XYZ file of C-alpha atoms in Angstrom:
235
model
C 74.859 32.708 2.379
C 73.353 33.091 5.757
C 74.339 36.627 6.130
C 72.741 37.373 2.492
C 69.467 35.626 3.436
C 69.277 37.722 6.895
C 70.180 40.913 4.431
C 67.451 40.283 1.926
C 64.732 39.627 4.684
C 65.758 42.917 6.229
C 64.966 44.499 3.009
C 61.764 42.836 2.423
C 60.518 43.922 5.625
C 61.717 47.432 4.982
C 59.986 47.496 1.859
C 56.990 45.811 2.952
C 56.393 48.459 5.716
C 56.901 51.005 3.325
C 54.052 49.712 1.063
C 51.821 49.517 4.470
C 52.366 53.241 4.695
C 51.618 53.780 0.641
C 48.371 51.776 1.532
C 47.279 54.549 4.397
C 48.399 57.343 2.239
C 46.131 56.046 -0.653
C 43.153 55.532 1.647
C 43.267 58.707 3.400
C 43.754 60.730 -0.022
C 41.223 58.946 -1.679
C 38.298 58.377 1.128
C 39.242 54.547 2.328
C 38.870 52.971 -1.197
C 41.176 49.948 -0.270
C 39.595 47.491 -2.910
C 40.429 49.850 -5.596
C 44.193 49.842 -4.257
C 44.205 46.469 -4.420
C 43.037 46.170 -7.977
C 45.045 48.854 -9.388
C 48.260 48.123 -7.781
C 48.339 44.590 -8.485
C 47.269 45.240 -12.180
C 50.530 47.327 -12.533
C 52.999 44.788 -10.656
C 51.058 42.036 -13.198
C 51.929 44.769 -16.189
C 55.484 44.858 -15.148
C 55.880 41.372 -14.526
C 54.816 40.392 -17.696
C 57.292 42.808 -19.505
C 59.996 41.472 -17.687
C 59.203 37.718 -17.579
C 60.618 37.116 -21.270
C 64.243 38.540 -19.980
C 64.532 35.531 -17.198
C 62.567 33.016 -18.994
C 65.090 30.193 -19.087
C 65.861 27.956 -22.462
C 64.863 24.725 -20.827
C 61.129 23.933 -20.040
C 59.828 24.730 -16.726
C 58.871 21.295 -14.714
C 55.155 22.252 -14.633
C 54.150 19.244 -12.858
C 56.366 20.275 -9.812
C 55.592 23.866 -10.329
C 52.131 24.347 -10.589
C 50.933 23.380 -7.052
C 53.059 25.383 -5.207
C 52.362 28.424 -7.540
C 48.643 28.177 -7.186
C 48.790 27.643 -3.367
C 51.127 30.500 -3.188
C 49.034 32.655 -5.159
C 45.791 31.937 -3.664
C 46.655 32.162 0.095
C 48.650 35.470 -0.696
C 45.443 37.004 -2.072
C 43.413 35.911 1.123
C 46.168 37.448 3.084
C 45.699 40.608 1.286
C 42.282 41.093 1.893
C 42.936 40.243 5.297
C 45.787 43.032 5.458
C 43.314 45.766 4.098
C 40.623 44.845 6.494
C 43.124 45.380 9.328
C 44.414 48.618 7.882
C 40.948 50.273 7.918
C 40.585 49.627 11.893
C 44.743 50.056 12.562
C 47.581 52.201 11.551
C 50.069 50.233 9.647
C 52.791 51.057 12.227
C 50.968 48.594 14.235
C 49.620 46.213 11.547
C 53.194 45.407 10.406
C 54.832 44.141 13.471
C 51.532 41.978 14.125
C 52.700 40.004 11.066
C 55.177 38.466 13.412
C 52.617 36.005 14.468
C 53.081 34.207 11.260
C 56.079 32.850 12.713
C 54.322 30.638 14.919
C 52.451 28.983 11.871
C 55.685 28.631 9.814
C 57.497 26.707 12.757
C 54.623 24.516 13.470
C 54.686 23.693 9.197
C 58.157 22.882 9.994
C 57.745 20.581 12.588
C 54.711 18.933 11.625
C 54.905 18.950 7.862
C 58.865 18.780 6.929
C 59.699 16.778 10.039
C 62.161 18.985 10.540
C 63.731 20.393 13.705
C 63.844 24.207 15.106
C 67.513 25.297 16.647
C 67.113 26.963 19.967
C 68.459 29.991 19.002
C 65.686 29.973 16.073
C 62.934 29.288 19.120
C 64.472 32.311 20.883
C 64.089 34.434 17.861
C 60.513 33.759 17.308
C 59.938 34.216 21.114
C 61.604 37.876 20.736
C 59.711 38.680 17.632
C 56.523 37.507 19.232
C 57.215 39.219 22.639
C 57.701 42.585 20.555
C 54.306 41.747 18.708
C 52.338 41.760 22.025
C 54.267 44.901 23.642
C 53.300 46.875 20.299
C 49.485 45.503 20.589
C 49.170 47.069 24.038
C 51.186 50.242 23.366
C 48.705 52.779 23.455
C 45.700 50.768 23.713
C 44.933 47.531 22.206
C 44.229 47.075 18.643
C 40.425 47.197 17.557
C 38.979 43.632 17.805
C 38.345 43.729 14.157
C 41.675 44.658 13.091
C 43.035 41.917 15.647
C 40.918 38.890 13.926
C 42.159 40.302 10.495
C 45.743 40.377 11.746
C 45.299 36.793 12.953
C 43.617 35.320 9.827
C 46.203 37.186 7.434
C 49.014 35.607 9.413
C 47.813 32.092 8.946
C 47.227 32.528 4.865
C 50.301 34.545 4.583
C 52.292 31.825 6.608
C 50.814 29.182 4.107
C 51.773 31.425 1.136
C 55.436 31.867 2.568
C 55.550 28.199 3.012
C 54.263 27.624 -0.787
C 56.704 30.174 -1.738
C 59.533 28.199 -0.973
C 58.252 24.894 -2.535
C 58.132 26.826 -5.543
C 61.471 28.446 -5.817
C 63.043 25.022 -5.084
C 60.369 23.485 -7.716
C 62.654 24.822 -10.467
C 65.494 22.166 -9.891
C 68.961 23.247 -11.094
C 68.004 26.458 -12.319
C 70.171 29.371 -11.387
C 69.085 31.000 -7.907
C 68.841 34.452 -9.266
C 66.790 33.013 -12.235
C 64.422 30.926 -9.959
C 63.580 33.957 -7.419
C 63.052 36.523 -9.904
C 60.862 33.648 -11.895
C 58.694 32.676 -9.001
C 58.320 36.208 -8.142
C 57.122 37.422 -11.829
C 55.085 33.960 -12.224
C 52.980 34.963 -8.851
C 52.503 38.825 -9.796
C 51.485 37.900 -13.397
C 48.640 35.563 -12.270
C 47.775 38.408 -9.716
C 47.662 41.053 -12.507
C 45.371 38.978 -14.651
C 42.975 38.342 -11.984
C 43.108 41.834 -11.098
C 42.434 43.098 -14.578
C 39.260 41.324 -14.660
C 37.948 43.855 -11.957
C 38.707 47.042 -13.545
C 35.440 47.542 -14.988
C 33.962 47.786 -11.399
C 36.922 48.752 -9.114
C 39.336 50.615 -11.199
C 39.627 53.913 -12.419
C 40.117 56.225 -15.580
C 41.634 58.765 -13.546
C 45.877 58.974 -13.902
C 45.886 60.568 -10.272
C 44.475 57.273 -8.792
C 47.047 55.033 -11.010
C 49.583 57.255 -9.749
C 48.551 57.190 -6.150
C 48.828 53.256 -6.358
C 52.252 53.451 -8.362
C 54.119 53.585 -4.557
C 52.640 50.747 -3.076
C 52.846 48.369 -6.369
C 56.836 49.574 -6.464
C 57.345 49.192 -2.466
C 55.469 45.722 -2.535
C 57.007 44.221 -5.663
C 60.381 45.212 -4.192
C 59.619 43.621 -0.965
C 58.382 40.253 -2.606
C 61.251 40.004 -4.843
C 63.516 40.197 -2.033
C 61.285 37.862 0.087
C 61.391 34.993 -2.671
C 65.306 35.593 -2.649
C 65.391 35.386 1.263
C 63.230 32.077 1.200
C 65.525 30.665 -1.483
C-alpha cells in the first residue's frame, strides 16, 4: 500500500504541475484573466462531478454528522488556496511556484504533532528537509521570487495544508465504505460544491465565448485528475 500511495502522490504532483502550465497558457492567451479561469474551470469540474456522482453514490446513507465538517473545511481552505495560487502566478512562473508549495509539508508536520498527537519517523523528517532544501534552492535560482509571489505562496501553503488535513478526515469519515468509492466520492462532493459556487459567479466572471471555455478545459481536466489522485493518496 505504501508503494501505491507514493505512486498516487507522484501522479497527483505531475497533474497539478500540468495544471499550473495550463493556467499560464490561459492567462497569456487571454491577457491575464485569472479570476475568469478559476470560475470557468471550477464550473466545468463541478458539472463533471455532478454527472459522475450518481454512479458512485453508496446505497447506505452517508454519515453526514461526521462528513459535513471536514467537507466544508476542506472546500473552504481549498478556495482560499486557489486565490493565493492565482495571485502568486501573477508574479512568478509556474515552474517556480509549484515547487514552493512544498512548504505546506511543514504545516502538515505541525498538525500531525500538535493536533493528531502522532510522531513523525526520522526518515519522514529527512524527506521534509530535502523538499524544503529544494524549495529554497529553486526560490533563489535565477533571482528571488517577487515579494508578493512569496507572500501569496506562503499563505497559500498554510491554507492548502489545512485543506489537505481535512481531506484526510473526509476520506475516513465515510466509515467502512470501499476505499475507491470513498476517494472518488470525497473528490466529487468537494468539486460539486466548488462548481455550484462558481456557477453563481458566471454572470460577472463567466464567458459566452466557446474559446474561453475550451481554454479553461485543460486546467480543469489536469486539476480534477490531480485531486482525484491526491485524495486517493491521502486515503
